[in-house]
Short mmCIF file of C-alpha atoms and ligand atoms in Angstrom, two decimals:
data_model
loop_
_atom_site.label_atom_id
_atom_site.label_comp_id
_atom_site.label_asym_id
_atom_site.label_seq_id
_atom_site.Cartn_x
_atom_site.Cartn_y
_atom_site.Cartn_z
CA MET U 1 4.41 27.10 -3.81
CA ARG U 2 4.31 27.13 -0.02
CA ILE U 3 6.68 29.83 1.19
CA LEU U 4 7.99 31.06 4.56
CA VAL U 5 9.18 34.67 4.79
CA THR U 6 11.18 35.55 7.91
CA GLY U 7 10.90 39.26 8.71
CA GLY U 8 7.85 39.28 6.44
CA ALA U 9 6.09 42.11 8.30
CA GLY U 10 8.92 44.56 7.51
CA PHE U 11 9.35 47.09 4.73
CA ILE U 12 10.65 44.74 2.01
CA GLY U 13 9.14 41.55 3.46
CA SER U 14 5.55 42.79 3.49
CA ALA U 15 5.74 44.00 -0.12
CA LEU U 16 7.15 40.59 -1.09
CA CYS U 17 4.45 38.67 0.82
CA ASN U 18 1.63 40.71 -0.68
CA GLN U 19 2.99 40.11 -4.17
CA LEU U 20 3.38 36.34 -3.53
CA ILE U 21 -0.19 36.12 -2.25
CA GLU U 22 -1.46 37.85 -5.41
CA ALA U 23 0.36 35.13 -7.39
CA ASP U 24 -1.63 32.48 -5.44
CA HIS U 25 1.20 31.12 -3.30
CA GLU U 26 0.60 30.05 0.29
CA VAL U 27 2.59 32.50 2.40
CA ARG U 28 3.65 32.12 6.03
CA VAL U 29 5.55 34.76 7.99
CA ILE U 30 7.60 34.67 11.15
CA ASP U 31 8.35 38.13 12.53
CA ASP U 32 8.96 39.33 16.08
CA LEU U 33 7.34 42.67 15.14
CA SER U 34 10.33 44.57 16.57
CA ALA U 35 10.23 46.71 13.42
CA GLY U 36 7.48 45.06 11.38
CA GLU U 37 3.75 45.81 11.39
CA LYS U 38 0.92 43.33 11.05
CA ASP U 39 -1.30 45.83 9.19
CA ARG U 40 1.01 45.95 6.18
CA LEU U 41 0.17 42.36 5.31
CA ASP U 42 -2.67 41.07 3.18
CA PRO U 43 -5.01 39.19 5.57
CA ARG U 44 -4.41 35.97 3.60
CA VAL U 45 -0.75 35.93 4.75
CA GLN U 46 -0.37 33.68 7.82
CA LEU U 47 1.58 35.72 10.37
CA THR U 48 3.19 34.09 13.41
CA ARG U 49 4.81 36.37 15.93
CA GLY U 50 8.12 34.88 16.97
CA ASP U 51 11.89 34.98 16.92
CA VAL U 52 13.90 33.47 14.07
CA ALA U 53 16.04 31.67 16.63
CA ASP U 54 12.99 29.71 17.89
CA ILE U 55 13.72 26.39 16.15
CA PRO U 56 10.62 24.46 17.37
CA LYS U 57 8.41 27.28 16.03
CA LEU U 58 10.33 27.20 12.75
CA TRP U 59 9.86 23.42 12.43
CA ARG U 60 6.10 23.88 12.58
CA LEU U 61 6.13 26.76 10.09
CA LEU U 62 8.46 24.94 7.69
CA LEU U 63 6.23 21.89 7.28
CA ASP U 64 5.91 21.26 3.50
CA VAL U 65 7.50 24.60 2.64
CA ASP U 66 9.28 24.78 -0.76
CA CYS U 67 11.27 27.98 -0.30
CA VAL U 68 12.33 30.26 2.56
CA TYR U 69 13.01 33.96 2.14
CA HIS U 70 15.24 34.96 5.04
CA LEU U 71 14.80 38.70 5.61
CA ALA U 72 14.53 38.94 9.41
CA ALA U 73 17.38 41.11 10.62
CA ARG U 74 18.37 44.22 12.51
CA VAL U 75 18.99 46.76 9.77
CA SER U 76 20.61 49.97 11.03
CA VAL U 77 24.31 50.57 10.38
CA PRO U 78 24.72 53.22 13.14
CA GLU U 79 22.82 51.08 15.64
CA SER U 80 25.06 48.11 14.80
CA ILE U 81 28.11 50.18 15.71
CA LYS U 82 26.61 50.73 19.17
CA TYR U 83 25.27 47.21 19.69
CA PRO U 84 27.36 44.76 17.62
CA ARG U 85 26.49 41.81 19.89
CA ASP U 86 22.77 42.21 19.11
CA TYR U 87 23.52 42.35 15.40
CA ASN U 88 25.64 39.24 15.62
CA HIS U 89 22.96 37.47 17.64
CA VAL U 90 20.02 38.23 15.33
CA ASN U 91 21.65 38.51 11.89
CA VAL U 92 24.20 35.72 12.21
CA GLY U 93 22.78 33.46 14.95
CA GLY U 94 19.25 33.83 13.57
CA THR U 95 20.46 32.83 10.10
CA VAL U 96 22.17 29.70 11.42
CA SER U 97 18.97 28.77 13.30
CA VAL U 98 16.91 29.13 10.12
CA MET U 99 19.37 26.90 8.23
CA GLU U 100 19.28 24.21 10.95
CA ALA U 101 15.50 24.20 10.99
CA MET U 102 15.42 24.05 7.17
CA ARG U 103 17.73 21.03 7.18
CA ASP U 104 15.46 19.24 9.66
CA ALA U 105 12.35 20.11 7.64
CA GLY U 106 13.90 19.20 4.26
CA VAL U 107 13.32 22.59 2.58
CA ARG U 108 14.74 22.88 -0.95
CA ARG U 109 15.87 26.52 -1.27
CA VAL U 110 16.64 29.65 0.76
CA VAL U 111 16.85 33.17 -0.61
CA LEU U 112 18.84 35.44 1.73
CA ALA U 113 18.43 39.21 1.78
CA SER U 114 22.04 40.37 1.97
CA SER U 115 23.29 43.89 1.42
CA GLY U 116 25.47 46.01 -0.86
CA ALA U 117 26.98 47.22 2.42
CA VAL U 118 29.24 44.14 2.44
CA TYR U 119 31.47 45.77 -0.22
CA GLY U 120 32.59 48.68 1.98
CA GLN U 121 35.02 51.14 0.42
CA GLN U 122 36.34 49.81 -2.92
CA ALA U 123 38.72 51.31 -5.48
CA GLN U 124 35.99 51.35 -8.14
CA SER U 125 32.45 52.70 -7.86
CA THR U 126 30.69 49.98 -9.88
CA LEU U 127 30.59 46.96 -7.64
CA HIS U 128 30.80 43.47 -9.11
CA GLU U 129 30.07 40.38 -7.01
CA ASP U 130 33.63 39.01 -7.47
CA LEU U 131 35.23 41.92 -5.60
CA ILE U 132 36.60 41.02 -2.19
CA PRO U 133 34.13 42.43 0.35
CA ASP U 134 35.50 44.89 2.88
CA PRO U 135 32.68 45.45 5.40
CA ASP U 136 33.08 48.58 7.52
CA SER U 137 30.33 48.13 10.14
CA PRO U 138 29.04 45.30 12.34
CA TYR U 139 25.87 45.31 10.21
CA ALA U 140 27.90 44.69 7.04
CA VAL U 141 30.00 42.03 8.79
CA SER U 142 26.82 40.29 9.96
CA LYS U 143 25.42 40.22 6.42
CA LEU U 144 28.65 38.83 4.98
CA ALA U 145 28.77 36.21 7.75
CA ALA U 146 25.14 35.29 7.03
CA GLU U 147 25.96 34.87 3.31
CA THR U 148 28.92 32.63 4.14
CA TYR U 149 26.96 30.51 6.63
CA VAL U 150 24.06 30.06 4.24
CA ARG U 151 26.31 29.03 1.34
CA THR U 152 28.54 26.72 3.40
CA ILE U 153 25.74 25.02 5.33
CA GLY U 154 23.68 24.77 2.14
CA THR U 155 26.53 22.96 0.38
CA LEU U 156 27.03 20.58 3.32
CA TRP U 157 23.35 19.75 3.71
CA GLY U 158 22.11 19.92 0.13
CA ILE U 159 20.00 23.08 0.44
CA GLU U 160 19.98 25.42 -2.59
CA THR U 161 21.04 28.92 -1.54
CA VAL U 162 21.09 32.33 -3.16
CA ALA U 163 22.02 35.64 -1.55
CA LEU U 164 20.77 38.91 -3.03
CA ARG U 165 22.95 41.90 -2.20
CA ILE U 166 20.31 44.60 -2.07
CA PHE U 167 21.59 48.18 -2.40
CA ASN U 168 19.77 51.26 -0.96
CA ALA U 169 16.11 50.28 -0.92
CA TYR U 170 13.37 52.90 -0.86
CA GLY U 171 9.62 53.04 -1.34
CA PRO U 172 6.38 53.66 0.54
CA HIS U 173 6.17 52.79 4.25
CA GLN U 174 9.89 52.48 4.86
CA GLN U 175 10.72 52.69 8.56
CA LEU U 176 11.54 56.17 9.89
CA PRO U 177 13.12 55.43 13.27
CA PRO U 178 13.87 58.53 15.38
CA SER U 179 17.62 57.92 15.31
CA HIS U 180 19.41 57.50 11.96
CA PRO U 181 16.47 56.94 9.58
CA PRO U 182 17.32 55.90 6.00
CA VAL U 183 18.22 58.82 3.76
CA ILE U 184 15.27 58.92 1.33
CA PRO U 185 12.37 58.96 3.82
CA ARG U 186 14.38 61.37 5.99
CA PHE U 187 14.93 63.80 3.10
CA LEU U 188 11.32 63.46 1.92
CA ARG U 189 9.88 64.16 5.35
CA SER U 190 12.13 67.18 5.87
CA ALA U 191 11.54 68.57 2.38
CA LEU U 192 7.77 68.12 2.44
CA THR U 193 7.31 69.57 5.92
CA GLY U 194 9.59 72.53 5.21
CA ALA U 195 12.18 71.37 7.78
CA SER U 196 15.92 71.61 7.10
CA VAL U 197 17.41 68.85 4.96
CA VAL U 198 20.65 67.74 6.58
CA ILE U 199 23.35 65.97 4.55
CA TYR U 200 26.19 64.13 6.24
CA GLY U 201 29.38 65.30 4.48
CA ASP U 202 29.66 67.23 1.19
CA GLY U 203 26.79 65.43 -0.56
CA HIS U 204 28.94 64.21 -3.45
CA GLN U 205 28.91 60.64 -2.15
CA THR U 206 26.87 58.42 -4.46
CA ARG U 207 24.45 55.61 -3.68
CA ASP U 208 22.46 53.13 -5.73
CA PHE U 209 18.80 53.74 -4.82
CA VAL U 210 16.56 50.87 -5.86
CA TYR U 211 12.77 51.02 -5.72
CA LEU U 212 10.87 48.47 -3.64
CA ASP U 213 8.92 46.89 -6.53
CA ASP U 214 12.14 46.17 -8.42
CA ILE U 215 13.59 44.43 -5.36
CA VAL U 216 10.43 42.34 -5.04
CA ASP U 217 10.74 41.31 -8.71
CA ALA U 218 14.30 40.10 -8.09
CA LEU U 219 13.29 38.23 -4.93
CA VAL U 220 10.38 36.53 -6.71
CA SER U 221 12.66 35.37 -9.56
CA ALA U 222 15.24 34.04 -7.10
CA SER U 223 12.85 31.41 -5.70
CA THR U 224 12.59 29.54 -9.02
CA ALA U 225 15.52 30.66 -11.22
CA PRO U 226 17.41 27.52 -12.35
CA ASP U 227 21.11 28.44 -12.09
CA VAL U 228 21.40 30.43 -8.88
CA ASP U 229 22.55 27.81 -6.38
CA ARG U 230 25.36 29.19 -4.15
CA GLN U 231 25.39 32.52 -6.00
CA VAL U 232 25.53 36.03 -4.62
CA ILE U 233 23.72 38.50 -6.87
CA ASN U 234 23.55 42.30 -6.73
CA VAL U 235 20.13 43.95 -6.78
CA GLY U 236 20.19 47.69 -7.40
CA SER U 237 19.20 50.29 -9.95
CA GLY U 238 22.60 50.21 -11.66
CA GLN U 239 22.65 54.04 -11.45
CA PRO U 240 24.83 56.08 -9.08
CA THR U 241 23.05 59.12 -7.58
CA SER U 242 24.80 61.68 -5.39
CA LEU U 243 22.92 62.98 -2.36
CA LEU U 244 22.97 66.45 -3.94
CA GLU U 245 21.30 65.04 -7.08
CA LEU U 246 18.76 63.27 -4.86
CA ILE U 247 17.91 66.57 -3.20
CA ASP U 248 17.57 68.29 -6.59
CA THR U 249 15.14 65.60 -7.72
CA ILE U 250 13.08 65.87 -4.52
CA GLY U 251 13.06 69.65 -4.97
CA ALA U 252 11.86 69.33 -8.57
CA ILE U 253 9.05 66.93 -7.59
CA SER U 254 7.89 68.93 -4.60
CA GLY U 255 8.28 72.31 -6.29
CA ARG U 256 10.41 73.55 -3.38
CA GLU U 257 13.85 75.06 -3.46
CA ILE U 258 15.86 73.00 -0.97
CA GLU U 259 19.02 74.46 0.57
CA PRO U 260 20.63 71.54 2.37
CA ILE U 261 22.64 71.96 5.56
CA HIS U 262 25.92 70.03 5.64
CA ASN U 263 26.85 68.24 8.85
CA MET U 264 30.56 67.57 8.43
CA GLN U 265 30.88 65.94 11.88
CA GLN U 266 28.84 62.87 10.85
CA SER U 267 30.51 60.25 8.67
CA ALA U 268 29.42 60.49 5.02
CA GLY U 269 29.94 56.75 4.63
CA VAL U 270 31.66 55.18 1.63
CA ARG U 271 32.42 57.52 -1.28
CA SER U 272 30.54 55.74 -4.03
CA MET U 273 28.29 52.75 -4.56
CA CYS U 274 26.68 51.42 -7.69
CA ALA U 275 25.58 47.85 -8.39
CA ASP U 276 26.93 45.98 -11.39
CA LEU U 277 23.78 44.23 -12.60
CA ASN U 278 25.19 41.86 -15.22
CA ARG U 279 24.81 38.78 -13.03
CA ALA U 280 21.30 39.74 -11.95
CA HIS U 281 20.35 40.19 -15.57
CA GLU U 282 21.87 36.88 -16.60
CA LEU U 283 20.62 34.70 -13.74
CA LEU U 284 17.38 36.41 -12.67
CA ASN U 285 16.46 38.14 -15.92
CA PHE U 286 16.42 41.25 -13.75
CA THR U 287 16.17 44.76 -15.19
CA PRO U 288 15.08 47.55 -12.84
CA LYS U 289 11.97 49.27 -14.18
CA ILE U 290 11.44 52.26 -11.90
CA GLY U 291 13.80 55.24 -12.21
CA LEU U 292 14.52 57.53 -9.27
CA ARG U 293 12.08 60.30 -10.13
CA GLU U 294 9.19 57.90 -10.72
CA GLY U 295 10.07 55.94 -7.58
CA LEU U 296 10.09 59.07 -5.45
CA GLU U 297 6.76 60.22 -6.92
CA ARG U 298 5.20 56.83 -6.17
CA THR U 299 6.64 56.87 -2.65
CA ILE U 300 5.12 60.28 -1.92
CA GLN U 301 1.80 59.30 -3.46
CA LEU U 302 1.46 55.95 -1.67
CA ASP U 303 2.79 56.95 1.75
CA GLU U 304 0.33 59.04 3.78
CA ARG U 305 3.15 60.32 6.03
CA PHE U 306 4.26 62.54 3.14
CA HIS U 307 0.83 64.14 2.53
P1 LIG P 401 12.77 45.95 8.25
O1 LIG P 401 13.36 46.33 9.57
O2 LIG P 401 11.57 46.66 7.77
O3 LIG P 401 12.47 44.38 8.19
C1 LIG P 401 13.10 43.44 9.04
C2 LIG P 401 12.02 42.64 9.71
O4 LIG P 401 12.63 41.64 10.53
C3 LIG P 401 11.14 43.50 10.63
O5 LIG P 401 9.78 43.27 10.33
C4 LIG P 401 11.49 43.00 12.05
O6 LIG P 401 10.37 43.08 12.93
C5 LIG P 401 11.92 41.58 11.76
N1 LIG P 401 12.85 41.03 12.76
C6 LIG P 401 13.95 41.64 13.31
N2 LIG P 401 14.54 40.82 14.20
C7 LIG P 401 13.82 39.66 14.21
C8 LIG P 401 13.92 38.43 14.91
N3 LIG P 401 14.91 38.21 15.81
N4 LIG P 401 13.00 37.46 14.69
C9 LIG P 401 11.98 37.68 13.80
N5 LIG P 401 11.82 38.82 13.11
C10 LIG P 401 12.73 39.80 13.31
O7 LIG P 401 13.96 46.08 7.17
P2 LIG P 401 13.93 45.93 5.58
O8 LIG P 401 14.49 47.18 5.03
O9 LIG P 401 12.61 45.43 5.12
O10 LIG P 401 15.04 44.81 5.39
C11 LIG P 401 14.70 43.45 5.10
C12 LIG P 401 15.98 42.69 4.80
O11 LIG P 401 16.64 43.27 3.66
C13 LIG P 401 17.00 42.71 5.94
O12 LIG P 401 17.61 41.45 6.02
C14 LIG P 401 18.01 43.76 5.49
O13 LIG P 401 19.28 43.51 6.04
C15 LIG P 401 17.98 43.57 3.99
N6 LIG P 401 18.39 44.78 3.27
C16 LIG P 401 17.67 45.93 3.33
C17 LIG P 401 18.11 47.06 2.64
C18 LIG P 401 17.39 48.38 2.68
O14 LIG P 401 17.90 49.36 2.12
N7 LIG P 401 16.19 48.48 3.28
C19 LIG P 401 19.27 46.99 1.88
C20 LIG P 401 19.99 45.81 1.86
C21 LIG P 401 19.52 44.70 2.53
#
């Protein structure tokens, strides 16, 4: 297939592109490199630096493309609370631009990277796609809006659409921005350098940590699976892990006794999150393969920042 990946130089996008290239697809990327890095990509991937709202550029890149993976987005929840307009502009406006350009170019299918964050706080901890989303940050709102735009526009214009609600992704080379880095690389860096590991809240909040390679498997399936049109599908590990359990596992791997410091001033986020994977199993034949301990070991081994 000929495939365009928006945001393809990022953490998840680059792993996806490199896997698609290995499977002999032609892979094009549009990425403004605001968070992505060219060096992550196999040299056979055709990278164009540009903004997802640049429709003329998209027209050129979409020529004879069979499937678009739309991953380009701003991805920090705390940053979105400070700058909601930016998140609306890139995550919502950018998505609508990609859909318009796809309509003009006659592309068959789009796979959207959405987020488990759209659920917000729910009464139950296992989250099924039919629950009514209750987003609690501009980031989560922007992802839900992107899902709705993609599905509605796709129905109106005859484009097949599928949105994958990815839970807490981790793996080698995940971004570690100075403010509010994601929890796993932050804990790993602190634990492996002997710095203090700081938990927001009591540490009993649970998350569904899903390893990068499993996410890539789900994304790859979504481009050709037969019955996914207009679906939203969870992609996670299906296992809830509390932050205290995460720290124990990192301690066991690194052979260090970690005494976390609790920062009760910072919001601990939602109480519990775990993906219900029945739909992913049924429609994408998806079963996560990498458990937390193995995923953390691979992350440490493959990411030179942790050596
Ligand atoms: P990332 O920041 O590594 O990747 C996003 C990429 O988009 C970056 O390479 C960035 O340079 C690019 N980008 C940003 N704005 C752009 C613009 N206007 N035009 C073109 N490119 C632009 O983040 P990631 O973790 O790889 O996330 C990829 C996708 O998966 C995002 O849509 C994100 O919302 C979604 N997602 C990620 C997670 C996670 O835990 N990492 C969880 C759920 C969903």
